Amino acid sequence: MGSRNEEVPAMLFTTPTQYLALAVALIAGWLFGLASHPGGRRWRDRYATERDAHAATRTDADRKLSEANARISELERENRRLESVAPPAASTIAPSPHDENQLGLRRDIDRIGPNG
């Protein structure tokens, strides 16, 4: 293998006292972790609350989406219906000659003239 002059990496723990100190540190850390742990009930309650809130939000979003899709379908049906109806005649758009207000304004404009 290698020559005798190569150093072998030293082990991290070599004496029984060091192993005992490691065991005590691990047990102390485990006990500290148990003591500082809030318990399983709290996070389960928070999870259930968050799950219910998410389900309510999702249900609301799905309801709004289906309402929007229904409205789109309704508008598309209305659009198709309006496309099939004949356009209104020009006489219904133009002002009636019997409209006094329109005729009165027209006469005033003609009498004043373009230069005021």
Short mmCIF file of C-alpha atoms in Angstrom, two decimals:
data_model
loop_
_atom_site.label_atom_id
_atom_site.label_comp_id
_atom_site.label_asym_id
_atom_site.label_seq_id
_atom_site.Cartn_x
_atom_site.Cartn_y
_atom_site.Cartn_z
CA MET A 1 0.00 0.00 0.00
CA GLY A 2 1.60 3.27 1.02
CA SER A 3 4.96 3.88 2.59
CA ARG A 4 5.44 3.75 6.35
CA ASN A 5 6.05 7.49 6.52
CA GLU A 6 2.45 8.37 5.57
CA GLU A 7 0.31 9.47 8.47
CA VAL A 8 -3.00 7.77 9.04
CA PRO A 9 -5.82 10.22 9.74
CA ALA A 10 -6.49 10.33 13.44
CA MET A 11 -9.85 9.24 14.75
CA LEU A 12 -12.01 11.95 16.19
CA PHE A 13 -12.63 10.09 19.45
CA THR A 14 -9.95 7.84 20.80
CA THR A 15 -10.48 7.44 24.57
CA PRO A 16 -13.43 6.11 26.55
CA THR A 17 -13.74 9.50 28.26
CA GLN A 18 -14.24 11.20 24.89
CA TYR A 19 -16.90 8.66 23.93
CA LEU A 20 -18.63 9.25 27.26
CA ALA A 21 -18.57 13.03 26.67
CA LEU A 22 -20.06 12.47 23.22
CA ALA A 23 -22.86 10.31 24.65
CA VAL A 24 -23.60 12.88 27.37
CA ALA A 25 -23.72 15.68 24.77
CA LEU A 26 -26.06 13.69 22.52
CA ILE A 27 -28.39 12.80 25.39
CA ALA A 28 -28.37 16.39 26.65
CA GLY A 29 -29.24 17.65 23.16
CA TRP A 30 -32.03 15.12 22.85
CA LEU A 31 -33.47 16.13 26.24
CA PHE A 32 -33.18 19.84 25.35
CA GLY A 33 -34.99 19.16 22.09
CA LEU A 34 -37.79 17.32 23.88
CA ALA A 35 -38.10 20.09 26.47
CA SER A 36 -38.26 22.84 23.86
CA HIS A 37 -40.65 21.01 21.54
CA PRO A 38 -44.12 22.61 21.63
CA GLY A 39 -45.91 19.31 21.26
CA GLY A 40 -47.75 17.74 18.37
CA ARG A 41 -51.18 19.15 19.12
CA ARG A 42 -50.38 22.74 18.19
CA TRP A 43 -48.98 22.06 14.74
CA ARG A 44 -51.80 19.59 13.99
CA ASP A 45 -54.36 22.27 14.85
CA ARG A 46 -52.55 24.83 12.73
CA TYR A 47 -52.32 22.37 9.86
CA ALA A 48 -56.04 21.58 10.07
CA THR A 49 -56.89 25.29 10.14
CA GLU A 50 -54.67 25.98 7.13
CA ARG A 51 -56.09 22.97 5.26
CA ASP A 52 -59.67 24.15 5.89
CA ALA A 53 -58.82 27.73 4.84
CA HIS A 54 -57.21 26.44 1.65
CA ALA A 55 -60.24 24.25 0.88
CA ALA A 56 -62.59 27.21 1.42
CA THR A 57 -60.47 29.42 -0.82
CA ARG A 58 -60.32 26.75 -3.50
CA THR A 59 -64.09 26.20 -3.33
CA ASP A 60 -64.70 29.94 -3.59
CA ALA A 61 -62.34 30.22 -6.57
CA ASP A 62 -64.04 27.30 -8.31
CA ARG A 63 -67.47 28.86 -7.70
CA LYS A 64 -66.34 32.21 -9.10
CA LEU A 65 -64.82 30.49 -12.13
CA SER A 66 -68.02 28.56 -12.88
CA GLU A 67 -70.07 31.78 -12.50
CA ALA A 68 -67.70 33.57 -14.88
CA ASN A 69 -67.93 30.73 -17.41
CA ALA A 70 -71.73 30.77 -17.16
CA ARG A 71 -71.73 34.54 -17.75
CA ILE A 72 -69.43 34.12 -20.77
CA SER A 73 -71.76 31.47 -22.22
CA GLU A 74 -74.73 33.76 -21.65
CA LEU A 75 -72.99 36.68 -23.36
CA GLU A 76 -71.95 34.49 -26.30
CA ARG A 77 -75.57 33.32 -26.74
CA GLU A 78 -76.74 36.93 -26.60
CA ASN A 79 -74.08 37.92 -29.13
CA ARG A 80 -75.16 35.15 -31.54
CA ARG A 81 -78.79 36.22 -31.11
CA LEU A 82 -77.94 39.85 -31.86
CA GLU A 83 -75.89 38.87 -34.91
CA SER A 84 -78.87 36.99 -36.37
CA VAL A 85 -81.24 39.96 -35.90
CA ALA A 86 -81.42 42.42 -38.81
CA PRO A 87 -79.64 45.71 -38.15
CA PRO A 88 -81.91 48.67 -37.42
CA ALA A 89 -83.02 50.80 -40.34
CA ALA A 90 -81.32 54.13 -40.92
CA SER A 91 -84.59 55.98 -40.28
CA THR A 92 -84.64 54.79 -36.69
CA ILE A 93 -81.18 56.22 -36.12
CA ALA A 94 -81.61 59.62 -37.83
CA PRO A 95 -83.48 62.35 -35.93
CA SER A 96 -87.09 62.85 -36.80
CA PRO A 97 -87.91 65.98 -38.86
CA HIS A 98 -90.72 66.69 -36.42
CA ASP A 99 -88.37 67.10 -33.51
CA GLU A 100 -88.79 70.79 -32.57
CA ASN A 101 -85.61 71.06 -30.56
CA GLN A 102 -83.48 69.72 -33.39
CA LEU A 103 -85.14 71.93 -35.97
CA GLY A 104 -84.94 75.00 -33.75
CA LEU A 105 -81.23 74.57 -33.22
CA ARG A 106 -80.75 74.02 -36.93
CA ARG A 107 -82.58 77.24 -37.80
CA ASP A 108 -80.49 79.19 -35.27
CA ILE A 109 -77.27 77.89 -36.77
CA ASP A 110 -78.42 78.74 -40.31
CA ARG A 111 -79.47 82.29 -39.30
CA ILE A 112 -76.18 83.05 -37.48
CA GLY A 113 -74.03 81.87 -40.32
CA PRO A 114 -70.47 80.60 -40.35
CA ASN A 115 -68.87 83.93 -39.34
CA GLY A 116 -71.03 84.50 -36.26
#
